[in-house]
Amino acid sequence: MLFSSLILLTLLPVVFGQQIIDGLIQALNASGLTSLASASAALNSTPQGQVVVQSISSGNWTIFAPSNQAFGSAPANLSSNASSVANILSYHIVSGNFTNESPEFPNITIGRTLLNDSSLVQLEGNKSQVLAWSKDNNGIFVINNGTIDRVQNTTSFQNFQILVIDAILQPPPKTSDVLANNIYNLNNLTAVLGVVNITGALDEAHGITLFAPNDTAFSTTQCNVSGLLSNVTAAIALLGNHIINGTTVYSPEFDAGNNFTSTSGEQFTFTSNSSGQFVSIGGSNTARIVRSDVLTSNGVVHVIDSVLCDTQSNPPAASSAVQSASSAAATMTTTETGPVGVAPTSTA
Ligand SMILES: *[C@@H]1O[C@H](CO)[C@@H](O)[C@H](O)[C@H]1NC(C)=O
Ligand SMILES: *[C@@H]1O[C@H](CO)[C@@H](O)[C@H](O)[C@H]1NC(C)=O
Ligand SMILES: *[C@@H]1O[C@H](CO)[C@@H](O)[C@H](O)[C@H]1NC(C)=O
Ligand SMILES: *[C@@H]1O[C@H](CO)[C@@H](O)[C@H](O)[C@H]1NC(C)=O
Ligand SMILES: *[C@@H]1O[C@H](CO)[C@@H](O)[C@H](O)[C@H]1NC(C)=O
Ligand SMILES: *[C@@H]1O[C@H](CO)[C@@H](O)[C@H](O)[C@H]1NC(C)=O
Ligand SMILES: *[C@@H]1O[C@H](CO)[C@@H](O)[C@H](O)[C@H]1NC(C)=O
Ligand SMILES: *[C@@H]1O[C@H](CO)[C@@H](O)[C@H](O)[C@H]1NC(C)=O
Ligand SMILES: *[C@@H]1O[C@H](CO)[C@@H](O)[C@H](O)[C@H]1NC(C)=O
Ligand SMILES: *[C@@H]1O[C@H](CO)[C@@H](O)[C@H](O)[C@H]1NC(C)=O
Ligand SMILES: *[C@@H]1O[C@H](CO)[C@@H](O)[C@H](O)[C@H]1NC(C)=O
Ligand SMILES: *[C@@H]1O[C@H](CO)[C@@H](O)[C@H](O)[C@H]1NC(C)=O
């Protein structure tokens, strides 16, 4: 008797989650999102999918819902492999309702998704991956792997805000793949990182923020980059002053009140004015952030227009920053239910 009640209690959340997901699937189906509805119907067949179902059985959620057209051009493994379906769908589900909280471009909203499979996401504190989106006169658009996917239509079901897009969003690639993606023009930076052999360390970090000077920044810089490269200590110090190790800092956290320590131990500070957002290191070298929030599997890249010519380093400050980042990561329990890096403004 006791035993069977225990079983019942254990099953209850799943059964309750199942009711919600059944309703959601019917709502998606009724809105013409029939491919997404059938993909979602497979969620309960894998442990990862069951976690997704249980997560969304309470709280407010935003779903970036791929249209049938998006599924039509999707890679085949999406329909054939149930655990990859769970991962892909979980990257489209964001905790919170952002209807009144998405600022206009160039400002970007960062929302925490349900994707946290460790083979695809290596953020600090095992945090789930984020999505980045913004808004203009034509509405909301997601920024995914350098392309823009516009919300085509919006509907809702119970506590789900459903934003229809014509794409299946891809989990962000490795940091080194972002560096190699020629849409960002980071060839010089890639070469310089290779000379001192720290590209591998960038990919291995759990939580990395890279301020990435583009190729024009290298061709116009006042500092003697090729001269610096003959001095490994100076080169490593310079590159370390473009990196935050152990902490992923998205653009909504670029705030005059937020200071972060570089891998070389210098302080980053942030300012903004009508011409954009700026990052400075060591209180003097400043660059404009020309493309923020390029997501990677283990952090984020922000493209900047100048090389931060700072070869100073402060090893004690650097190691204490890495240490506090790792102890912060160890105690991280928060799952944001609104924009990442923004103090909640409402209950939604
Ligand atoms: C938008 O969604 C509504 C509600 O599901 C649906 O009736 C309508 O046909 C959709 N419009 C487009 C252009 O897909
Ligand atoms: C969606 O609706 C169609 C037509 O009503 C039905 O045949 C199909 O089984 C439904 N799909 C799901 C996943 O519920
Ligand atoms: C969901 O949003 C409503 C308002 O839109 C709010 O009252 C409610 O507390 C939210 N629920 C959760 C679990 O955040
Ligand atoms: C972007 O955010 C900043 C800081 O909150 C604000 O001052 C600025 O007006 C915003 N820009 C747009 C286009 O919304
Ligand atoms: C990301 O974009 C690059 C080029 O822009 C492309 O080569 C790569 O395949 C894309 N990745 C995914 C997962 O779509
Ligand atoms: C999301 O918030 C908006 C504005 O507060 C509200 O109108 C809408 O009903 C909410 N959607 C859901 C699914 O709770
Ligand atoms: C940047 O790349 C260009 C083209 O590959 C090359 O000619 C130039 O020497 C590089 N500059 C630096 C500072 O590495
Ligand atoms: C380059 O760094 C990697 C770690 O990312 C290390 O395994 C490798 O031995 C290094 N190569 C050289 C030539 O130092
Ligand atoms: C980040 O810090 C860890 C721990 O100190 C270190 O092993 C790793 O090499 C650092 N990575 C970078 C890119 O500085
Ligand atoms: C670097 O960024 C600046 C500012 O946005 C831009 O004018 C320039 O074309 C970029 N350079 C490259 C090679 O993309
Ligand atoms: C190499 O750079 C470091 C740091 O800037 C500096 O202290 C050192 O004197 C330089 N060494 C040489 C041989 O120039
Ligand atoms: C951030 O750095 C600035 C400039 O160095 C300093 O004035 C400010 O007090 C620092 N803020 C915090 C929170 O440490």
XYZ file of C-alpha atoms and ligand atoms in Angstrom:
516
model
C 0.000 0.000 0.000
C 2.690 2.417 1.126
C 4.864 1.103 -1.669
C 2.280 1.708 -4.356
C 1.532 5.232 -3.047
C 5.230 5.945 -3.255
C 5.256 4.803 -6.859
C 2.238 6.965 -7.553
C 3.880 10.017 -5.960
C 7.024 9.462 -7.992
C 5.074 9.155 -11.217
C 2.848 12.129 -10.549
C 5.127 14.908 -11.859
C 5.744 13.007 -15.081
C 2.030 12.385 -15.588
C 1.287 16.033 -14.842
C 4.064 17.110 -17.209
C 2.593 14.783 -19.792
C -0.767 16.569 -19.613
C 0.881 19.922 -20.209
C 2.935 18.621 -23.095
C -0.095 16.923 -24.659
C -1.951 20.220 -24.540
C 1.040 22.075 -25.923
C 1.445 19.564 -28.766
C -2.213 19.946 -29.692
C -1.873 23.728 -29.628
C 1.231 23.609 -31.850
C -0.520 21.221 -34.206
C -3.601 23.441 -34.356
C -1.385 26.449 -35.212
C -0.011 24.634 -38.249
C 3.273 23.704 -36.567
C 2.659 20.041 -37.329
C 6.322 19.026 -37.729
C 7.270 20.593 -34.398
C 4.236 18.893 -32.828
C 5.345 15.464 -33.990
C 8.984 16.069 -32.971
C 7.766 17.159 -29.511
C 5.619 14.042 -29.230
C 8.860 12.014 -29.197
C 10.244 13.852 -26.135
C 8.989 11.337 -23.602
C 10.853 8.485 -25.247
C 14.273 9.579 -23.906
C 15.520 10.516 -20.414
C 16.720 13.901 -21.749
C 13.308 14.509 -23.282
C 11.578 13.619 -20.005
C 13.688 16.228 -18.199
C 12.481 18.806 -20.729
C 8.850 17.762 -20.263
C 9.176 17.997 -16.498
C 10.914 21.383 -16.602
C 8.179 23.019 -18.634
C 5.348 21.604 -16.545
C 5.488 24.774 -14.429
C 6.667 28.347 -14.877
C 6.528 30.709 -17.849
C 8.260 29.757 -21.065
C 9.092 31.224 -24.440
C 9.323 28.764 -27.312
C 11.076 29.705 -30.539
C 9.015 27.373 -32.687
C 10.436 26.198 -36.031
C 7.845 26.220 -38.828
C 7.153 23.230 -41.080
C 9.293 24.924 -43.709
C 12.228 24.937 -41.252
C 11.814 21.213 -40.624
C 11.624 20.657 -44.381
C 15.206 21.866 -44.771
C 16.532 20.352 -41.520
C 19.261 17.741 -41.400
C 17.898 14.188 -41.381
C 19.136 13.268 -37.870
C 16.483 15.564 -36.448
C 13.702 13.133 -37.094
C 15.659 9.908 -36.725
C 17.595 10.356 -33.461
C 15.338 10.911 -30.437
C 18.067 12.168 -28.081
C 19.315 14.693 -30.619
C 15.680 15.821 -31.009
C 15.561 16.462 -27.246
C 18.770 18.505 -27.411
C 17.679 20.512 -30.427
C 14.195 21.220 -29.035
C 15.623 22.151 -25.622
C 17.699 24.868 -27.338
C 14.428 26.476 -28.516
C 12.850 26.744 -25.057
C 13.723 29.742 -22.898
C 12.706 30.294 -19.303
C 10.518 33.388 -18.916
C 8.072 35.567 -20.814
C 9.932 38.381 -22.570
C 7.005 40.057 -24.294
C 7.657 43.446 -22.711
C 11.351 42.991 -22.027
C 13.208 42.825 -25.339
C 15.069 46.090 -26.012
C 15.780 47.304 -29.547
C 18.864 46.594 -31.648
C 21.796 47.103 -31.137
C 20.826 46.072 -27.621
C 20.504 42.327 -27.296
C 18.442 40.096 -25.044
C 20.040 36.940 -23.690
C 17.722 34.166 -22.502
C 18.686 30.915 -20.793
C 17.474 27.824 -22.690
C 17.054 24.252 -21.433
C 20.036 22.918 -23.434
C 22.688 21.641 -21.042
C 23.994 18.394 -22.541
C 27.688 18.510 -21.595
C 28.754 17.345 -25.039
C 27.261 20.537 -26.513
C 27.552 23.094 -23.682
C 30.520 23.766 -21.394
C 29.608 26.965 -19.576
C 30.747 27.696 -16.021
C 28.732 26.029 -13.255
C 27.209 23.668 -15.878
C 24.875 26.470 -16.874
C 22.534 25.869 -19.764
C 23.246 27.502 -23.113
C 21.658 30.845 -23.998
C 19.963 32.319 -27.057
C 20.550 35.883 -28.252
C 17.846 37.967 -29.898
C 16.902 41.559 -30.546
C 14.084 43.643 -31.972
C 13.612 46.302 -34.652
C 10.683 47.882 -36.511
C 9.897 44.517 -38.073
C 9.792 42.688 -34.766
C 11.947 40.166 -32.938
C 14.843 38.303 -34.584
C 17.121 35.582 -33.234
C 20.855 35.865 -33.962
C 22.127 32.328 -34.532
C 25.575 31.477 -35.926
C 25.816 34.901 -37.572
C 22.443 34.715 -39.312
C 19.210 36.430 -38.464
C 16.020 34.405 -38.042
C 12.937 36.569 -37.806
C 9.883 35.734 -35.758
C 7.098 35.192 -38.315
C 4.110 34.883 -36.042
C 3.312 34.805 -32.349
C 0.777 32.748 -30.484
C 0.397 31.418 -26.978
C -0.855 28.421 -25.050
C -1.347 28.613 -21.286
C 2.034 29.777 -19.914
C 3.871 29.331 -23.241
C 4.624 32.255 -25.487
C 5.191 30.713 -28.955
C 7.308 32.672 -31.447
C 7.364 31.055 -34.880
C 10.656 31.132 -36.827
C 11.632 29.690 -40.220
C 14.767 27.980 -38.926
C 16.013 25.294 -36.616
C 18.456 26.972 -34.247
C 21.895 25.374 -33.982
C 23.680 25.077 -30.623
C 26.744 27.378 -30.717
C 30.029 25.969 -32.044
C 33.376 25.809 -30.275
C 35.230 29.074 -29.643
C 37.918 28.100 -32.186
C 35.191 27.485 -34.806
C 33.837 30.989 -34.224
C 37.365 32.364 -34.697
C 37.637 30.440 -37.971
C 34.224 31.553 -39.285
C 35.133 34.066 -41.974
C 32.007 36.200 -41.499
C 33.701 37.754 -38.438
C 37.109 38.504 -40.072
C 39.254 37.311 -37.172
C 42.141 35.875 -39.214
C 44.906 37.949 -37.621
C 43.693 37.224 -34.104
C 43.513 33.516 -34.917
C 47.085 33.596 -36.211
C 48.394 35.426 -33.141
C 46.583 33.103 -30.711
C 48.141 30.205 -32.609
C 51.670 31.625 -32.271
C 51.454 31.506 -28.472
C 49.381 28.293 -28.591
C 46.394 29.346 -26.500
C 43.569 28.461 -28.908
C 43.246 25.015 -27.297
C 43.031 26.587 -23.835
C 40.210 28.828 -25.081
C 38.202 25.772 -26.129
C 38.943 23.897 -22.904
C 37.789 26.654 -20.539
C 34.420 26.366 -18.809
C 33.181 29.904 -19.306
C 35.276 32.184 -21.503
C 34.773 35.763 -22.689
C 36.938 36.857 -25.627
C 37.161 40.427 -26.888
C 38.210 39.738 -30.465
C 39.867 42.511 -32.526
C 38.898 42.083 -36.194
C 41.400 42.189 -39.050
C 41.019 45.956 -39.557
C 41.899 46.424 -35.887
C 45.197 44.621 -36.494
C 45.984 46.567 -39.673
C 45.373 49.937 -37.998
C 46.794 49.285 -34.541
C 49.451 51.540 -33.047
C 51.039 48.703 -31.142
C 53.796 46.716 -32.743
C 52.055 43.343 -32.812
C 54.707 41.541 -34.843
C 57.416 42.929 -32.542
C 55.449 41.726 -29.519
C 55.198 38.269 -30.991
C 58.963 37.879 -30.711
C 58.559 38.224 -26.946
C 56.282 35.434 -25.750
C 55.777 36.978 -22.292
C 54.568 40.231 -23.807
C 52.412 38.466 -26.396
C 50.700 36.326 -23.785
C 50.102 39.370 -21.577
C 48.593 41.286 -24.502
C 46.271 38.438 -25.539
C 45.352 37.721 -21.909
C 44.113 41.298 -21.726
C 41.412 40.323 -24.254
C 40.149 37.337 -22.231
C 38.081 36.689 -19.103
C 38.697 33.128 -17.918
C 35.926 31.253 -16.088
C 33.156 33.818 -16.582
C 30.886 34.311 -19.579
C 29.955 37.977 -19.783
C 27.156 38.912 -22.213
C 26.491 42.455 -23.421
C 23.626 43.195 -20.980
C 26.293 42.898 -18.263
C 28.491 45.592 -19.828
C 27.786 48.124 -17.181
C 29.823 50.902 -15.651
C 29.326 49.203 -12.283
C 30.582 45.779 -13.408
C 34.352 45.183 -13.428
C 35.909 41.944 -14.605
C 39.541 40.860 -14.373
C 41.432 39.749 -17.489
C 43.486 36.568 -17.695
C 46.535 38.836 -17.331
C 45.130 40.365 -14.144
C 44.081 43.787 -15.463
C 40.625 45.344 -14.982
C 38.046 45.583 -17.768
C 35.634 48.498 -17.572
C 32.655 49.324 -19.778
C 31.120 52.544 -21.017
C 28.469 53.370 -23.571
C 27.298 56.444 -25.430
C 25.325 57.254 -28.569
C 27.987 55.635 -30.769
C 27.918 52.332 -28.960
C 29.387 50.197 -26.216
C 33.086 50.357 -25.340
C 35.454 48.140 -23.402
C 38.636 49.396 -21.739
C 41.489 47.572 -20.110
C 43.757 48.878 -17.369
C 41.881 52.176 -17.429
C 43.367 53.375 -20.727
C 43.160 51.208 -23.856
C 39.657 51.350 -25.290
C 37.864 49.588 -28.142
C 34.347 49.833 -29.531
C 32.339 46.614 -29.446
C 31.216 46.216 -33.043
C 29.443 42.850 -32.798
C 28.509 41.583 -29.371
C 27.289 38.202 -28.140
C 28.658 35.760 -30.708
C 27.800 32.640 -28.704
C 30.153 29.680 -28.374
C 29.665 26.285 -26.734
C 31.766 27.397 -23.737
C 31.347 31.164 -23.659
C 31.025 34.227 -25.822
C 33.016 36.339 -28.307
C 32.589 40.100 -28.717
C 34.189 41.530 -31.861
C 35.982 44.859 -31.259
C 37.444 47.504 -33.571
C 40.876 47.975 -31.927
C 43.596 45.875 -30.395
C 43.759 46.524 -26.633
C 47.459 47.434 -26.486
C 48.097 46.510 -22.891
C 51.083 44.258 -22.119
C 50.868 44.773 -18.367
C 50.110 41.816 -16.209
C 49.302 41.219 -12.578
C 49.552 37.470 -11.914
C 48.212 37.562 -8.307
C 45.106 39.480 -9.454
C 44.698 37.049 -12.362
C 44.847 33.929 -10.235
C 42.556 35.347 -7.597
C 40.031 36.204 -10.338
C 40.151 32.660 -11.738
C 39.778 31.286 -8.217
C 36.743 33.389 -7.389
C 35.198 32.573 -10.773
C 35.599 28.876 -10.072
C 34.190 29.068 -6.558
C 31.302 31.163 -7.876
C 30.713 28.495 -10.549
C 30.712 25.740 -7.916
C 27.857 27.379 -6.003
C 25.863 28.557 -9.008
C 22.281 27.445 -8.651
C 20.400 30.194 -10.419
C 18.388 29.555 -13.512
C 17.326 32.915 -14.779
C 13.626 33.298 -15.510
C 14.072 36.469 -17.506
C 16.795 38.230 -19.489
C 20.312 37.141 -18.432
C 22.318 39.962 -16.889
C 19.350 42.233 -16.271
C 17.713 42.732 -12.898
C 14.136 41.421 -13.056
C 11.737 44.287 -13.690
C 8.452 42.431 -13.440
C 7.015 39.111 -12.404
C 6.779 37.907 -16.000
C -0.345 32.898 -37.100
O -0.839 32.101 -36.047
C -2.255 32.070 -35.980
C -2.644 31.362 -34.694
O -2.101 30.103 -34.636
C -2.780 31.379 -37.229
O -4.175 31.354 -37.207
C -2.302 32.144 -38.454
O -2.657 31.453 -39.616
C -0.791 32.309 -38.444
N -0.376 33.171 -39.516
C 0.645 32.897 -40.313
C 0.995 33.927 -41.341
O 1.275 31.850 -40.209
C -1.834 16.795 -35.678
O -3.107 16.880 -36.259
C -3.324 15.945 -37.300
C -4.697 16.256 -37.948
O -5.641 16.545 -36.971
C -3.263 14.537 -36.729
O -3.431 13.597 -37.766
C -1.908 14.337 -36.094
O -1.827 13.091 -35.444
C -1.618 15.421 -35.060
N -0.237 15.283 -34.606
C 0.084 15.232 -33.324
C 1.559 15.062 -33.010
O -0.717 15.326 -32.429
C 4.268 33.659 -14.812
O 3.913 34.974 -15.217
C 2.839 35.535 -14.498
C 2.517 36.893 -15.079
O 2.558 36.874 -16.473
C 3.218 35.643 -13.030
O 2.101 36.105 -12.286
C 3.641 34.286 -12.497
O 4.132 34.427 -11.185
C 4.734 33.696 -13.368
N 5.030 32.353 -12.900
C 6.259 31.949 -12.635
C 6.410 30.556 -12.124
O 7.235 32.672 -12.815
C 20.354 50.204 -25.174
O 20.559 50.113 -23.764
C 21.177 51.271 -23.217
C 21.492 50.982 -21.770
O 20.402 50.410 -21.120
C 20.241 52.447 -23.395
O 20.831 53.610 -22.868
C 19.968 52.636 -24.886
O 19.020 53.660 -25.070
C 19.428 51.345 -25.493
N 19.339 51.508 -26.945
C 18.268 51.151 -27.644
C 18.338 51.334 -29.122
O 17.276 50.694 -27.100
C 27.808 28.465 -39.121
O 28.160 29.352 -40.150
C 29.292 28.945 -40.914
C 29.585 29.977 -42.007
O 28.895 31.136 -41.865
C 29.062 27.605 -41.576
O 30.226 27.190 -42.237
C 28.668 26.591 -40.504
O 28.336 25.387 -41.111
C 27.490 27.092 -39.686
N 27.219 26.161 -38.619
C 26.023 25.599 -38.449
C 25.910 24.623 -37.344
O 25.081 25.901 -39.151
C 3.442 37.267 -21.583
O 3.408 38.609 -21.131
C 2.502 39.402 -21.855
C 2.661 40.837 -21.358
O 2.696 40.877 -19.969
C 1.084 38.883 -21.640
O 0.170 39.666 -22.384
C 1.035 37.443 -22.134
O -0.241 36.891 -21.852
C 2.085 36.608 -21.441
N 2.103 35.296 -22.076
C 2.029 34.164 -21.387
C 2.051 32.923 -22.194
O 1.929 34.156 -20.166
C 46.926 40.285 -40.743
O 46.582 39.464 -41.833
C 47.051 39.955 -43.062
C 46.467 39.107 -44.144
O 46.590 37.744 -43.839
C 48.573 39.928 -43.047
O 49.069 40.460 -44.257
C 49.066 40.792 -41.889
O 50.456 40.686 -41.783
C 48.452 40.340 -40.595
N 48.810 41.282 -39.547
C 49.213 40.907 -38.363
C 49.552 42.005 -37.404
O 49.313 39.728 -38.052
C 49.723 23.695 -27.176
O 48.732 23.690 -26.149
C 48.136 22.415 -25.915
C 47.049 22.570 -24.849
O 46.004 23.369 -25.342
C 49.206 21.412 -25.483
O 48.614 20.137 -25.352
C 50.307 21.366 -26.531
O 51.355 20.539 -26.060
C 50.865 22.747 -26.803
N 51.813 22.701 -27.902
C 53.030 23.234 -27.827
C 53.884 23.113 -29.030
O 53.407 23.824 -26.816
C 41.890 29.364 -17.220
O 42.221 29.019 -15.890
C 42.517 27.648 -15.731
C 42.692 27.382 -14.243
O 43.651 28.231 -13.702
C 43.764 27.322 -16.554
O 44.052 25.960 -16.438
C 43.489 27.654 -18.021
O 44.665 27.457 -18.794
C 43.052 29.101 -18.171
N 42.628 29.338 -19.561
C 42.956 30.439 -20.226
C 42.437 30.536 -21.631
O 43.599 31.339 -19.736
C 36.159 45.748 -38.175
O 35.142 46.512 -37.531
C 34.977 47.822 -38.071
C 33.935 48.531 -37.245
O 32.697 47.861 -37.348
C 34.554 47.748 -39.525
O 34.444 49.043 -40.076
C 35.576 46.939 -40.297
O 35.130 46.756 -41.631
C 35.799 45.575 -39.638
N 36.855 44.901 -40.324
C 36.706 43.718 -40.877
C 37.869 43.155 -41.610
O 35.649 43.097 -40.800
C 59.273 40.923 -22.899
O 58.083 41.537 -22.447
C 58.020 41.714 -21.040
C 56.618 42.198 -20.685
O 56.259 43.319 -21.436
C 59.123 42.659 -20.614
O 59.096 42.800 -19.202
C 60.483 42.104 -21.052
O 61.482 43.043 -20.787
C 60.454 41.794 -22.549
N 61.678 41.098 -22.900
C 62.459 41.481 -23.910
C 63.664 40.633 -24.167
O 62.202 42.472 -24.585
C 35.329 49.510 -11.433
O 36.482 50.186 -11.902
C 36.372 51.595 -11.827
C 37.591 52.192 -12.511
O 38.747 51.522 -12.144
C 36.274 51.992 -10.345
O 36.127 53.388 -10.253
C 35.050 51.314 -9.740
O 34.997 51.558 -8.362
C 35.099 49.803 -9.965
N 33.841 49.209 -9.534
C 33.765 48.096 -8.812
C 32.404 47.602 -8.511
O 34.768 47.497 -8.422
